[in-house]
mmCIF file of C-alpha atoms in Angstrom:
data_model
loop_
_atom_site.group_PDB
_atom_site.id
_atom_site.type_symbol
_atom_site.label_atom_id
_atom_site.label_comp_id
_atom_site.label_asym_id
_atom_site.label_seq_id
_atom_site.Cartn_x
_atom_site.Cartn_y
_atom_site.Cartn_z
ATOM 1 C CA MET A 1 -59.876 -28.214 6.752
ATOM 2 C CA ASN A 2 -56.853 -29.507 8.601
ATOM 3 C CA GLU A 3 -53.560 -27.727 9.040
ATOM 4 C CA LEU A 4 -51.697 -29.564 6.245
ATOM 5 C CA GLU A 5 -54.397 -28.721 3.701
ATOM 6 C CA ASN A 6 -54.385 -25.094 4.815
ATOM 7 C CA GLU A 7 -50.587 -24.950 4.520
ATOM 8 C CA TYR A 8 -50.737 -26.501 1.056
ATOM 9 C CA GLN A 9 -53.410 -24.021 -0.069
ATOM 10 C CA LEU A 10 -51.243 -21.133 1.153
ATOM 11 C CA LYS A 11 -48.249 -22.554 -0.705
ATOM 12 C CA ILE A 12 -50.258 -22.835 -3.941
ATOM 13 C CA LEU A 13 -51.675 -19.327 -3.377
ATOM 14 C CA ASP A 14 -48.118 -17.990 -2.954
ATOM 15 C CA MET A 15 -47.061 -19.705 -6.162
ATOM 16 C CA ALA A 16 -50.092 -18.464 -8.133
ATOM 17 C CA ALA A 17 -49.729 -14.906 -6.809
ATOM 18 C CA ASN A 18 -46.009 -14.874 -7.633
ATOM 19 C CA LEU A 19 -46.717 -16.155 -11.152
ATOM 20 C CA CYS A 20 -49.169 -13.286 -11.656
ATOM 21 C CA LEU A 21 -46.623 -10.816 -10.236
ATOM 22 C CA ASP A 22 -43.868 -12.163 -12.497
ATOM 23 C CA LYS A 23 -45.765 -10.697 -15.439
ATOM 24 C CA ILE A 24 -45.737 -7.152 -14.008
ATOM 25 C CA ALA A 25 -43.012 -7.002 -11.337
ATOM 26 C CA THR A 26 -39.639 -6.476 -12.980
ATOM 27 C CA PRO A 27 -36.911 -4.867 -10.850
ATOM 28 C CA THR A 28 -36.900 -1.293 -12.152
ATOM 29 C CA ASP A 29 -37.416 2.006 -10.362
ATOM 30 C CA GLU A 30 -40.478 2.834 -12.476
ATOM 31 C CA ASN A 31 -42.072 -0.549 -11.846
ATOM 32 C CA LEU A 32 -41.374 -0.277 -8.117
ATOM 33 C CA ARG A 33 -43.104 3.109 -7.946
ATOM 34 C CA PHE A 34 -46.037 1.791 -9.990
ATOM 35 C CA ILE A 35 -46.551 -1.231 -7.719
ATOM 36 C CA GLU A 36 -46.183 0.860 -4.549
ATOM 37 C CA SER A 37 -48.794 3.346 -5.714
ATOM 38 C CA ASN A 38 -51.223 0.659 -6.970
ATOM 39 C CA VAL A 39 -50.936 -2.088 -4.332
ATOM 40 C CA ASP A 40 -54.692 -2.353 -3.744
ATOM 41 C CA LYS A 41 -55.494 -2.554 -7.458
ATOM 42 C CA ILE A 42 -52.790 -5.192 -7.969
ATOM 43 C CA VAL A 43 -54.151 -7.204 -4.998
ATOM 44 C CA TRP A 44 -57.597 -7.091 -6.617
ATOM 45 C CA ASP A 45 -56.235 -8.027 -10.078
ATOM 46 C CA VAL A 46 -54.149 -10.936 -8.753
ATOM 47 C CA GLY A 47 -56.970 -12.256 -6.560
ATOM 48 C CA THR A 48 -59.435 -11.979 -9.467
ATOM 49 C CA GLN A 49 -57.059 -13.690 -11.879
ATOM 50 C CA ILE A 50 -56.515 -16.589 -9.452
ATOM 51 C CA TYR A 51 -60.289 -16.967 -9.023
ATOM 52 C CA GLN A 52 -60.928 -16.839 -12.782
ATOM 53 C CA GLN A 53 -58.285 -19.464 -13.528
ATOM 54 C CA SER A 54 -58.943 -21.860 -10.650
ATOM 55 C CA GLY A 55 -62.183 -20.944 -8.959
ATOM 56 C CA PHE A 56 -60.269 -20.518 -5.684
ATOM 57 C CA LYS A 57 -61.285 -17.539 -3.574
ATOM 58 C CA ALA A 58 -57.929 -15.997 -2.695
ATOM 59 C CA ASP A 59 -57.461 -14.312 0.665
ATOM 60 C CA PHE A 60 -56.760 -10.659 -0.233
ATOM 61 C CA ALA A 61 -54.745 -10.070 2.947
ATOM 62 C CA ARG A 62 -52.471 -12.971 2.018
ATOM 63 C CA VAL A 63 -52.135 -11.684 -1.570
ATOM 64 C CA ARG A 64 -51.266 -8.204 -0.199
ATOM 65 C CA ASP A 65 -48.563 -9.746 2.040
ATOM 66 C CA ILE A 66 -47.115 -11.576 -0.970
ATOM 67 C CA ILE A 67 -47.068 -8.353 -3.014
ATOM 68 C CA ILE A 68 -45.431 -6.374 -0.189
ATOM 69 C CA SER A 69 -42.837 -9.131 0.229
ATOM 70 C CA ARG A 70 -42.158 -8.956 -3.510
ATOM 71 C CA LEU A 71 -41.788 -5.161 -3.258
ATOM 72 C CA GLU A 72 -39.075 -5.610 -0.639
ATOM 73 C CA LYS A 73 -37.233 -8.036 -2.925
ATOM 74 C CA ILE A 74 -37.480 -5.572 -5.814
ATOM 75 C CA ARG A 75 -36.155 -2.735 -3.612
ATOM 76 C CA HIS A 76 -33.239 -4.933 -2.559
ATOM 77 C CA GLN A 77 -32.472 -5.917 -6.184
ATOM 78 C CA ILE A 78 -32.556 -2.282 -7.288
ATOM 79 C CA GLN A 79 -30.267 -1.285 -4.418
ATOM 80 C CA LEU A 80 -27.765 -4.038 -5.285
ATOM 81 C CA LYS A 81 -27.901 -3.080 -8.946
ATOM 82 C CA GLY A 82 -27.261 0.572 -8.051
ATOM 83 C CA GLU A 83 -24.323 -0.375 -5.829
ATOM 84 C CA ARG A 84 -22.807 -2.532 -8.586
ATOM 85 C CA LYS A 85 -23.213 0.317 -11.068
ATOM 86 C CA ALA A 86 -21.559 2.752 -8.644
ATOM 87 C CA VAL A 87 -18.628 0.377 -8.114
ATOM 88 C CA GLU A 88 -18.253 -0.169 -11.868
ATOM 89 C CA GLN A 89 -18.436 3.579 -12.510
ATOM 90 C CA ALA A 90 -15.795 4.283 -9.861
ATOM 91 C CA LYS A 91 -13.602 1.562 -11.359
ATOM 92 C CA ARG A 92 -13.996 3.009 -14.881
ATOM 93 C CA GLU A 93 -13.176 6.513 -13.617
ATOM 94 C CA ALA A 94 -10.086 5.207 -11.803
ATOM 95 C CA GLU A 95 -8.948 3.389 -14.955
ATOM 96 C CA LEU A 96 -9.484 6.518 -17.047
ATOM 97 C CA ARG A 97 -7.587 8.608 -14.498
ATOM 98 C CA GLU A 98 -4.689 6.100 -14.472
ATOM 99 C CA GLN A 99 -4.669 6.003 -18.262
ATOM 100 C CA GLY A 100 -4.565 9.803 -18.358
ATOM 101 C CA GLU A 101 -1.673 9.844 -15.895
ATOM 102 C CA ARG A 102 0.208 7.227 -17.950
ATOM 103 C CA GLU A 103 -0.388 9.205 -21.139
ATOM 104 C CA ALA A 104 0.761 12.426 -19.463
ATOM 105 C CA ALA A 105 3.907 10.709 -18.160
ATOM 106 C CA GLU A 106 4.591 9.250 -21.599
ATOM 107 C CA ALA A 107 4.060 12.651 -23.233
ATOM 108 C CA GLN A 108 6.453 14.217 -20.698
ATOM 109 C CA ARG A 109 9.024 11.495 -21.358
ATOM 110 C CA LEU A 110 8.722 11.962 -25.130
ATOM 111 C CA ALA A 111 9.041 15.735 -24.765
ATOM 112 C CA GLU A 112 12.198 15.283 -22.682
ATOM 113 C CA LEU A 113 13.620 12.843 -25.237
ATOM 114 C CA ARG A 114 12.766 15.240 -28.057
ATOM 115 C CA GLU A 115 14.429 18.112 -26.194
ATOM 116 C CA GLN A 116 17.509 15.997 -25.488
ATOM 117 C CA ALA A 117 17.693 14.937 -29.154
ATOM 118 C CA GLU A 118 17.455 18.583 -30.219
ATOM 119 C CA ARG A 119 20.263 19.543 -27.823
ATOM 120 C CA GLU A 120 22.437 16.689 -29.079
ATOM 121 C CA ALA A 121 21.710 17.620 -32.704
ATOM 122 C CA ALA A 122 22.655 21.236 -31.982
ATOM 123 C CA GLU A 123 25.848 20.081 -30.257
ATOM 124 C CA ALA A 124 26.708 17.821 -33.195
ATOM 125 C CA LYS A 125 26.142 20.722 -35.578
ATOM 126 C CA ARG A 126 28.343 22.988 -33.464
ATOM 127 C CA LEU A 127 30.989 20.250 -33.325
ATOM 128 C CA ALA A 128 30.920 19.948 -37.106
ATOM 129 C CA GLU A 129 31.240 23.720 -37.452
ATOM 130 C CA PHE A 130 34.228 23.780 -35.082
ATOM 131 C CA LEU A 131 35.901 20.970 -36.958
ATOM 132 C CA GLU A 132 35.590 22.982 -40.158
ATOM 133 C CA GLN A 133 37.419 25.961 -38.674
ATOM 134 C CA ALA A 134 41.080 25.798 -39.647
ATOM 135 C CA ASP A 135 42.454 27.765 -36.676
ATOM 136 C CA PHE A 136 40.694 25.450 -34.204
ATOM 137 C CA ILE A 137 42.160 22.349 -35.837
ATOM 138 C CA GLU A 138 45.637 23.932 -35.838
ATOM 139 C CA GLN A 139 45.590 23.745 -32.005
ATOM 140 C CA PHE A 140 45.645 19.962 -32.462
ATOM 141 C CA ASP A 141 48.384 19.957 -35.089
ATOM 142 C CA GLY A 142 45.790 19.561 -37.850
ATOM 143 C CA ASN A 143 44.429 16.279 -36.409
ATOM 144 C CA LYS A 144 40.635 16.288 -36.755
ATOM 145 C CA ASN A 145 40.235 13.210 -34.532
ATOM 146 C CA LYS A 146 41.965 14.905 -31.589
ATOM 147 C CA ALA A 147 39.837 18.007 -32.095
ATOM 148 C CA GLU A 148 36.675 15.909 -32.170
ATOM 149 C CA ILE A 149 37.663 14.057 -28.974
ATOM 150 C CA PHE A 150 38.375 17.370 -27.232
ATOM 151 C CA LEU A 151 34.991 18.772 -28.263
ATOM 152 C CA LYS A 152 33.197 15.665 -27.026
ATOM 153 C CA LEU A 153 35.064 15.773 -23.702
ATOM 154 C CA ARG A 154 34.328 19.476 -23.385
ATOM 155 C CA TRP A 155 30.631 18.754 -23.986
ATOM 156 C CA VAL A 156 30.688 16.100 -21.206
ATOM 157 C CA LEU A 157 32.408 18.543 -18.827
ATOM 158 C CA VAL A 158 29.921 21.306 -19.608
ATOM 159 C CA LYS A 159 26.979 18.973 -19.226
ATOM 160 C CA GLU A 160 28.086 17.116 -16.077
ATOM 161 C CA LEU A 161 29.744 20.002 -14.187
ATOM 162 C CA ARG A 162 27.299 22.632 -15.463
ATOM 163 C CA LEU A 163 30.068 24.913 -16.671
ATOM 164 C CA ASP A 164 30.129 27.690 -19.211
ATOM 165 C CA GLU A 165 31.501 26.375 -22.514
ATOM 166 C CA GLU A 166 34.073 29.150 -22.849
ATOM 167 C CA LYS A 167 35.620 28.160 -19.504
ATOM 168 C CA VAL A 168 36.638 24.755 -20.852
ATOM 169 C CA ASN A 169 39.672 24.959 -23.132
ATOM 170 C CA LEU A 170 42.907 23.062 -23.726
ATOM 171 C CA ASP A 171 44.619 24.806 -20.797
ATOM 172 C CA SER A 172 41.830 24.077 -18.260
ATOM 173 C CA ASP A 173 42.759 21.989 -15.247
ATOM 174 C CA ILE A 174 39.705 19.961 -14.275
ATOM 175 C CA LYS A 175 40.499 19.763 -10.584
ATOM 176 C CA HIS A 176 41.839 23.235 -9.840
ATOM 177 C CA TYR A 177 40.609 25.626 -12.507
ATOM 178 C CA LEU A 178 37.181 24.054 -13.072
ATOM 179 C CA GLY A 179 36.643 23.201 -9.374
ATOM 180 C CA ALA A 180 35.848 19.495 -9.738
ATOM 181 C CA ASP A 181 36.049 17.409 -6.555
ATOM 182 C CA TRP A 182 36.414 13.615 -6.242
ATOM 183 C CA ALA A 183 32.654 13.052 -6.709
ATOM 184 C CA ASP A 184 32.702 15.129 -9.885
ATOM 185 C CA MET A 185 35.715 13.170 -11.124
ATOM 186 C CA LEU A 186 33.849 9.910 -10.543
ATOM 187 C CA LEU A 187 30.789 11.290 -12.310
ATOM 188 C CA LEU A 188 32.936 12.409 -15.236
ATOM 189 C CA SER A 189 34.615 9.026 -15.590
ATOM 190 C CA VAL A 190 31.212 7.330 -15.740
ATOM 191 C CA ALA A 191 29.889 9.894 -18.227
ATOM 192 C CA ILE A 192 32.935 9.530 -20.485
ATOM 193 C CA GLU A 193 32.503 5.768 -20.647
#
């Protein structure tokens, strides 16, 4: 037999052995362990199957080499699959962590807005109560609008300068008595707008 015929026979043997292996060699951990522990039996089964189908006496050493080569491919496929799963899992965990952080930030923001709305509602209620008091309105010659403007300005002063509410009255001087400097004055003008 010349070299070309021998090479062709080996090529056909490779193809036939791989076709037989395709039926049993799927890339799973269990299948890999099964093939590794039963290499000799699989060599015998593949060689026998080739002989029964074609009458060709397969070289068992060559069939074993084909099976071992296939085992390496299966190991590599399983490793790649495991790496892809690990990357996907890490990506999912990162997305879940980011989503949790976004939800926590949103919950914090909503809590702050709720708290601010409650403070403003309480201030509006207190403003309404003050406006109902006759002696308070008398300080403004009975003009409810002036009284309301004063209360709103007082609320801005208390909020922006962090003052005690009782300190701010009609006789308070913002610069001297309340201790506001030029930066506070600028802040107040922006807040009043």
